[in-house]
GROMACS .gro file of N, CA and C in nm:
model
  372
    1THR      N    1   0.086  -0.114   0.000
    1THR     CA    2   0.024   0.033  -0.011
    1THR      C    3   0.064   0.104   0.025
    2TYR      N    4   0.023   0.231  -0.049
    2TYR     CA    5   0.099   0.345  -0.042
    2TYR      C    6   0.048   0.473   0.051
    3ASP      N    7   0.110   0.553   0.116
    3ASP     CA    8   0.100   0.630   0.230
    3ASP      C    9   0.016   0.772   0.114
    4ILE      N   10   0.019   0.873   0.245
    4ILE     CA   11  -0.043   0.990   0.159
    4ILE      C   12   0.110   1.059   0.076
    5ASN      N   13   0.200   1.036   0.111
    5ASN     CA   14   0.333   1.064   0.038
    5ASN      C   15   0.361   0.970  -0.079
    6GLY      N   16   0.297   0.868  -0.112
    6GLY     CA   17   0.344   0.791  -0.212
    6GLY      C   18   0.432   0.725  -0.200
    7ASN      N   19   0.482   0.697  -0.039
    7ASN     CA   20   0.547   0.575   0.022
    7ASN      C   21   0.490   0.423   0.017
    8TYR      N   22   0.580   0.359  -0.045
    8TYR     CA   23   0.511   0.232  -0.029
    8TYR      C   24   0.562   0.134   0.119
    9SER      N   25   0.445   0.073   0.178
    9SER     CA   26   0.479  -0.002   0.256
    9SER      C   27   0.405  -0.149   0.264
   10ASP      N   28   0.464  -0.253   0.332
   10ASP     CA   29   0.374  -0.385   0.317
   10ASP      C   30   0.302  -0.386   0.415
   11ALA      N   31   0.188  -0.392   0.417
   11ALA     CA   32   0.056  -0.392   0.506
   11ALA      C   33   0.084  -0.515   0.622
   12SER      N   34   0.150  -0.600   0.594
   12SER     CA   35   0.181  -0.686   0.696
   12SER      C   36   0.290  -0.611   0.826
   13THR      N   37   0.341  -0.529   0.812
   13THR     CA   38   0.414  -0.473   0.946
   13THR      C   39   0.358  -0.397   1.005
   14TYR      N   40   0.225  -0.362   1.006
   14TYR     CA   41   0.083  -0.285   1.097
   14TYR      C   42   0.089  -0.404   1.202
   15VAL      N   43   0.073  -0.317   1.300
   15VAL     CA   44   0.046  -0.415   1.436
   15VAL      C   45  -0.073  -0.343   1.475
   16THR      N   46  -0.202  -0.424   1.534
   16THR     CA   47  -0.309  -0.344   1.552
   16THR      C   48  -0.294  -0.384   1.730
   17THR      N   49  -0.318  -0.271   1.826
   17THR     CA   50  -0.315  -0.305   1.934
   17THR      C   51  -0.435  -0.241   2.021
   18THR      N   52  -0.484  -0.274   2.113
   18THR     CA   53  -0.617  -0.239   2.177
   18THR      C   54  -0.547  -0.167   2.311
   19VAL      N   55  -0.594  -0.059   2.361
   19VAL     CA   56  -0.562  -0.016   2.453
   19VAL      C   57  -0.671   0.009   2.582
   20THR      N   58  -0.649  -0.034   2.668
   20THR     CA   59  -0.765  -0.047   2.823
   20THR      C   60  -0.729   0.065   2.886
   21ALA      N   61  -0.815   0.111   2.905
   21ALA     CA   62  -0.808   0.245   2.992
   21ALA      C   63  -0.841   0.203   3.124
   22ARG      N   64  -0.756   0.246   3.219
   22ARG     CA   65  -0.726   0.222   3.353
   22ARG      C   66  -0.827   0.277   3.428
   23ARG      N   67  -0.915   0.235   3.534
   23ARG     CA   68  -0.996   0.291   3.582
   23ARG      C   69  -0.957   0.379   3.685
   24PRO      N   70  -1.016   0.498   3.676
   24PRO     CA   71  -0.962   0.580   3.773
   24PRO      C   72  -0.958   0.537   3.946
   25THR      N   73  -0.901   0.640   3.993
   25THR     CA   74  -0.903   0.629   4.150
   25THR      C   75  -1.018   0.666   4.228
   26ASP      N   76  -1.037   0.632   4.350
   26ASP     CA   77  -1.157   0.656   4.362
   26ASP      C   78  -1.177   0.796   4.424
   27PHE      N   79  -1.251   0.849   4.406
   27PHE     CA   80  -1.283   0.978   4.482
   27PHE      C   81  -1.301   1.012   4.604
   28HIS      N   82  -1.216   1.132   4.677
   28HIS     CA   83  -1.253   1.162   4.815
   28HIS      C   84  -1.279   1.312   4.846
   29TRP      N   85  -1.338   1.291   4.917
   29TRP     CA   86  -1.351   1.469   4.983
   29TRP      C   87  -1.276   1.550   5.022
   30THR      N   88  -1.206   1.593   5.002
   30THR     CA   89  -1.064   1.689   5.101
   30THR      C   90  -1.148   1.678   5.233
   31ASN      N   91  -1.232   1.754   5.253
   31ASN     CA   92  -1.299   1.764   5.372
   31ASN      C   93  -1.400   1.705   5.442
   32PRO      N   94  -1.383   1.644   5.556
   32PRO     CA   95  -1.486   1.559   5.614
   32PRO      C   96  -1.592   1.575   5.615
   33LYS      N   97  -1.699   1.498   5.547
   33LYS     CA   98  -1.823   1.467   5.504
   33LYS      C   99  -1.902   1.366   5.631
   34SER      N  100  -1.993   1.403   5.734
   34SER     CA  101  -2.028   1.311   5.829
   34SER      C  102  -2.179   1.335   5.828
   35SER      N  103  -2.263   1.271   5.802
   35SER     CA  104  -2.404   1.237   5.824
   35SER      C  105  -2.459   1.273   5.958
   36GLY      N  106  -2.537   1.397   5.956
   36GLY     CA  107  -2.587   1.457   6.099
   36GLY      C  108  -2.490   1.556   6.148
   37THR      N  109  -2.395   1.598   6.087
   37THR     CA  110  -2.296   1.719   6.128
   37THR      C  111  -2.266   1.812   6.057
   38ALA      N  112  -2.214   1.943   6.096
   38ALA     CA  113  -2.185   2.037   5.964
   38ALA      C  114  -2.083   2.020   5.892
   39PHE      N  115  -2.090   2.050   5.782
   39PHE     CA  116  -1.959   2.043   5.707
   39PHE      C  117  -1.915   2.129   5.600
   40ASN      N  118  -1.790   2.144   5.550
   40ASN     CA  119  -1.753   2.248   5.481
   40ASN      C  120  -1.757   2.162   5.300
   41LEU      N  121  -1.768   2.243   5.232
   41LEU     CA  122  -1.800   2.237   5.079
   41LEU      C  123  -1.737   2.347   5.022
   42THR      N  124  -1.597   2.335   4.974
   42THR     CA  125  -1.522   2.461   4.894
   42THR      C  126  -1.563   2.398   4.756
   43ALA      N  127  -1.542   2.531   4.667
   43ALA     CA  128  -1.518   2.520   4.527
   43ALA      C  129  -1.458   2.459   4.454
   44SER      N  130  -1.347   2.431   4.501
   44SER     CA  131  -1.197   2.336   4.491
   44SER      C  132  -1.271   2.202   4.476
   45GLU      N  133  -1.320   2.166   4.621
   45GLU     CA  134  -1.354   2.018   4.612
   45GLU      C  135  -1.497   1.981   4.530
   46TRP      N  136  -1.580   2.095   4.507
   46TRP     CA  137  -1.671   2.052   4.417
   46TRP      C  138  -1.619   2.039   4.269
   47ASN      N  139  -1.535   2.124   4.209
   47ASN     CA  140  -1.477   2.130   4.101
   47ASN      C  141  -1.375   1.982   4.075
   48SER      N  142  -1.326   1.951   4.195
   48SER     CA  143  -1.251   1.836   4.195
   48SER      C  144  -1.381   1.709   4.170
   49LEU      N  145  -1.444   1.673   4.224
   49LEU     CA  146  -1.550   1.579   4.162
   49LEU      C  147  -1.581   1.611   4.041
   50LEU      N  148  -1.645   1.706   3.980
   50LEU     CA  149  -1.656   1.727   3.877
   50LEU      C  150  -1.506   1.657   3.763
   51ASN      N  151  -1.420   1.722   3.788
   51ASN     CA  152  -1.296   1.657   3.727
   51ASN      C  153  -1.309   1.494   3.733
   52LYS      N  154  -1.325   1.410   3.849
   52LYS     CA  155  -1.334   1.312   3.874
   52LYS      C  156  -1.436   1.243   3.781
   53ILE      N  157  -1.537   1.272   3.800
   53ILE     CA  158  -1.673   1.242   3.711
   53ILE      C  159  -1.608   1.246   3.544
   54ASN      N  160  -1.546   1.362   3.483
   54ASN     CA  161  -1.485   1.323   3.366
   54ASN      C  162  -1.398   1.224   3.339
   55GLU      N  163  -1.296   1.192   3.413
   55GLU     CA  164  -1.243   1.072   3.447
   55GLU      C  165  -1.294   0.965   3.427
   56PHE      N  166  -1.413   0.916   3.505
   56PHE     CA  167  -1.483   0.815   3.453
   56PHE      C  168  -1.541   0.812   3.321
   57ARG      N  169  -1.594   0.906   3.307
   57ARG     CA  170  -1.672   0.936   3.157
   57ARG      C  171  -1.564   0.883   3.032
   58VAL      N  172  -1.432   0.946   3.035
   58VAL     CA  173  -1.329   0.881   2.918
   58VAL      C  174  -1.280   0.728   2.985
   59TYR      N  175  -1.312   0.690   3.096
   59TYR     CA  176  -1.291   0.552   3.132
   59TYR      C  177  -1.409   0.454   3.098
   60LYS      N  178  -1.505   0.537   3.056
   60LYS     CA  179  -1.623   0.443   3.033
   60LYS      C  180  -1.635   0.474   2.853
   61GLY      N  181  -1.570   0.544   2.808
   61GLY     CA  182  -1.574   0.569   2.676
   61GLY      C  183  -1.667   0.678   2.605
   62HIS      N  184  -1.706   0.776   2.702
   62HIS     CA  185  -1.731   0.911   2.679
   62HIS      C  186  -1.669   1.001   2.703
   63SER      N  187  -1.679   1.118   2.576
   63SER     CA  188  -1.623   1.252   2.581
   63SER      C  189  -1.629   1.327   2.745
   64PRO      N  190  -1.526   1.415   2.795
   64PRO     CA  191  -1.539   1.462   2.892
   64PRO      C  192  -1.646   1.605   2.872
   65ILE      N  193  -1.668   1.618   2.967
   65ILE     CA  194  -1.777   1.730   2.996
   65ILE      C  195  -1.733   1.870   3.013
   66ASP      N  196  -1.714   1.957   2.912
   66ASP     CA  197  -1.648   2.060   2.935
   66ASP      C  198  -1.748   2.207   2.945
   67THR      N  199  -1.920   2.174   2.978
   67THR     CA  200  -1.946   2.278   3.011
   67THR      C  201  -2.014   2.236   3.146
   68PHE      N  202  -1.980   2.180   3.245
   68PHE     CA  203  -2.028   2.184   3.382
   68PHE      C  204  -2.047   2.295   3.446
   69ASP      N  205  -2.114   2.318   3.535
   69ASP     CA  206  -2.173   2.436   3.619
   69ASP      C  207  -2.064   2.429   3.744
   70ARG      N  208  -1.933   2.475   3.718
   70ARG     CA  209  -1.808   2.485   3.798
   70ARG      C  210  -1.850   2.584   3.952
   71ALA      N  211  -1.821   2.556   4.046
   71ALA     CA  212  -1.831   2.655   4.168
   71ALA      C  213  -1.736   2.731   4.159
   72PHE      N  214  -1.754   2.874   4.230
   72PHE     CA  215  -1.652   2.955   4.271
   72PHE      C  216  -1.670   2.993   4.392
   73THR      N  217  -1.559   3.051   4.443
   73THR     CA  218  -1.547   3.077   4.587
   73THR      C  219  -1.625   3.202   4.617
   74GLY      N  220  -1.710   3.208   4.742
   74GLY     CA  221  -1.816   3.315   4.735
   74GLY      C  222  -1.897   3.322   4.654
   75SER      N  223  -1.960   3.238   4.562
   75SER     CA  224  -2.077   3.213   4.483
   75SER      C  225  -2.167   3.125   4.538
   76SER      N  226  -2.296   3.141   4.513
   76SER     CA  227  -2.384   3.039   4.547
   76SER      C  228  -2.387   2.912   4.482
   77PHE      N  229  -2.424   2.804   4.548
   77PHE     CA  230  -2.432   2.651   4.468
   77PHE      C  231  -2.560   2.668   4.481
   78PHE      N  232  -2.602   2.621   4.359
   78PHE     CA  233  -2.734   2.595   4.320
   78PHE      C  234  -2.784   2.452   4.294
   79ALA      N  235  -2.891   2.410   4.355
   79ALA     CA  236  -2.967   2.267   4.290
   79ALA      C  237  -2.924   2.254   4.136
   80SER      N  238  -2.929   2.288   4.035
   80SER     CA  239  -2.905   2.296   3.917
   80SER      C  240  -2.716   2.209   3.902
   81GLN      N  241  -2.628   2.276   3.995
   81GLN     CA  242  -2.506   2.239   3.986
   81GLN      C  243  -2.490   2.096   4.035
   82PHE      N  244  -2.577   2.065   4.133
   82PHE     CA  245  -2.562   1.915   4.240
   82PHE      C  246  -2.649   1.817   4.143
   83ASN      N  247  -2.771   1.881   4.096
   83ASN     CA  248  -2.847   1.766   3.974
   83ASN      C  249  -2.757   1.736   3.853
   84GLN      N  250  -2.697   1.812   3.812
   84GLN     CA  251  -2.600   1.803   3.673
   84GLN      C  252  -2.479   1.690   3.735
   85ALA      N  253  -2.444   1.704   3.878
   85ALA     CA  254  -2.344   1.603   3.873
   85ALA      C  255  -2.414   1.435   3.888
   86VAL      N  256  -2.512   1.461   3.963
   86VAL     CA  257  -2.606   1.336   3.970
   86VAL      C  258  -2.664   1.280   3.851
   87ASN      N  259  -2.729   1.372   3.768
   87ASN     CA  260  -2.771   1.307   3.634
   87ASN      C  261  -2.633   1.238   3.555
   88ILE      N  262  -2.520   1.306   3.544
   88ILE     CA  263  -2.414   1.262   3.459
   88ILE      C  264  -2.361   1.150   3.516
   89ILE      N  265  -2.354   1.131   3.660
   89ILE     CA  266  -2.308   1.002   3.731
   89ILE      C  267  -2.425   0.892   3.682
   90ASN      N  268  -2.531   0.899   3.667
   90ASN     CA  269  -2.619   0.830   3.654
   90ASN      C  270  -2.607   0.753   3.503
   91THR      N  271  -2.547   0.830   3.417
   91THR     CA  272  -2.549   0.801   3.293
   91THR      C  273  -2.423   0.671   3.293
   92LEU      N  274  -2.345   0.679   3.408
   92LEU     CA  275  -2.218   0.586   3.417
   92LEU      C  276  -2.239   0.444   3.440
   93ASN      N  277  -2.351   0.439   3.467
   93ASN     CA  278  -2.436   0.293   3.506
   93ASN      C  279  -2.368   0.245   3.658
   94PRO      N  280  -2.356   0.344   3.739
   94PRO     CA  281  -2.299   0.308   3.883
   94PRO      C  282  -2.403   0.174   3.947
   95SER      N  283  -2.309   0.103   4.025
   95SER     CA  284  -2.384  -0.010   4.107
   95SER      C  285  -2.460   0.083   4.231
   96VAL      N  286  -2.431   0.202   4.282
   96VAL     CA  287  -2.477   0.229   4.387
   96VAL      C  288  -2.567   0.363   4.344
   97SER      N  289  -2.685   0.384   4.356
   97SER     CA  290  -2.757   0.480   4.289
   97SER      C  291  -2.728   0.614   4.380
   98PRO      N  292  -2.689   0.734   4.273
   98PRO     CA  293  -2.684   0.845   4.346
   98PRO      C  294  -2.807   0.881   4.416
   99PRO      N  295  -2.790   1.019   4.500
   99PRO     CA  296  -2.891   1.081   4.567
   99PRO      C  297  -2.974   1.142   4.469
  100THR      N  298  -3.135   1.168   4.496
  100THR     CA  299  -3.250   1.221   4.392
  100THR      C  300  -3.189   1.351   4.386
  101THR      N  301  -3.206   1.392   4.274
  101THR     CA  302  -3.207   1.552   4.253
  101THR      C  303  -3.265   1.626   4.335
  102LYS      N  304  -3.265   1.733   4.351
  102LYS     CA  305  -3.285   1.865   4.455
  102LYS      C  306  -3.380   1.944   4.387
  103TYR      N  307  -3.422   2.051   4.458
  103TYR     CA  308  -3.473   2.185   4.397
  103TYR      C  309  -3.459   2.287   4.484
  104SER      N  310  -3.464   2.396   4.426
  104SER     CA  311  -3.407   2.533   4.457
  104SER      C  312  -3.446   2.515   4.613
  105GLY      N  313  -3.379   2.555   4.701
  105GLY     CA  314  -3.428   2.581   4.858
  105GLY      C  315  -3.410   2.461   4.937
  106ASP      N  316  -3.373   2.339   4.895
  106ASP     CA  317  -3.355   2.220   4.929
  106ASP      C  318  -3.190   2.214   5.018
  107VAL      N  319  -3.199   2.156   5.122
  107VAL     CA  320  -3.130   2.163   5.192
  107VAL      C  321  -3.014   2.041   5.123
  108ILE      N  322  -2.867   2.060   5.117
  108ILE     CA  323  -2.798   1.954   5.069
  108ILE      C  324  -2.708   1.915   5.178
  109TYR      N  325  -2.745   1.803   5.243
  109TYR     CA  326  -2.697   1.712   5.385
  109TYR      C  327  -2.593   1.625   5.332
  110ALA      N  328  -2.495   1.631   5.429
  110ALA     CA  329  -2.360   1.525   5.428
  110ALA      C  330  -2.386   1.396   5.338
  111GLU      N  331  -2.500   1.340   5.353
  111GLU     CA  332  -2.573   1.203   5.339
  111GLU      C  333  -2.568   1.220   5.164
  112TYR      N  334  -2.598   1.313   5.127
  112TYR     CA  335  -2.637   1.351   4.981
  112TYR      C  336  -2.487   1.330   4.916
  113LEU      N  337  -2.395   1.432   4.967
  113LEU     CA  338  -2.249   1.448   4.929
  113LEU      C  339  -2.189   1.291   4.907
  114LEU      N  340  -2.203   1.212   5.044
  114LEU     CA  341  -2.123   1.081   5.050
  114LEU      C  342  -2.184   0.987   4.951
  115ARG      N  343  -2.320   1.006   4.930
  115ARG     CA  344  -2.381   0.919   4.827
  115ARG      C  345  -2.364   0.924   4.695
  116LEU      N  346  -2.319   1.097   4.639
  116LEU     CA  347  -2.271   1.099   4.547
  116LEU      C  348  -2.132   1.044   4.517
  117ARG      N  349  -2.060   1.086   4.602
  117ARG     CA  350  -1.911   1.018   4.619
  117ARG      C  351  -1.896   0.828   4.622
  118ASN      N  352  -1.987   0.798   4.690
  118ASN     CA  353  -1.994   0.640   4.681
  118ASN      C  354  -2.070   0.603   4.523
  119SER      N  355  -2.146   0.680   4.471
  119SER     CA  356  -2.194   0.636   4.341
  119SER      C  357  -2.098   0.631   4.263
  120LEU      N  358  -2.028   0.741   4.224
  120LEU     CA  359  -1.937   0.752   4.144
  120LEU      C  360  -1.852   0.644   4.187
  121ASN      N  361  -1.760   0.623   4.281
  121ASN     CA  362  -1.702   0.517   4.359
  121ASN      C  363  -1.721   0.400   4.306
  122SER      N  364  -1.842   0.360   4.269
  122SER     CA  365  -1.911   0.232   4.256
  122SER      C  366  -1.911   0.213   4.088
  123VAL      N  367  -1.854   0.315   4.017
  123VAL     CA  368  -1.854   0.257   3.872
  123VAL      C  369  -1.754   0.168   3.826
  124ALA      N  370  -1.798   0.039   3.767
  124ALA     CA  371  -1.697  -0.052   3.731
  124ALA      C  372  -1.601  -0.022   3.610
   0.00000   0.00000   0.00000
């Protein structure tokens, strides 16, 4: 066969390889989250979760999402941001279901954040 530059090569010299992506490491919150106690959720932590979701998306053969609603220090955290993470984790077929989506004004409890983490980490 000839390549784009007109150079001849023997097709038998080509090797087909399959690359298997390694499963991303589990996600862990930087600051402790315990059910029934007050907790701190930083913008950096939330954005780290979104980055880890993208790592799992690539691992599962999907393209990363560049339109995530990122968190910013000093800005409000919206139900839509939480719901976006819930819905995208659901597309990865986790063996642990993520928490249900929330409405504006709902309280985000530590158990919801722990369930988000556990759900993402359950993706095989």
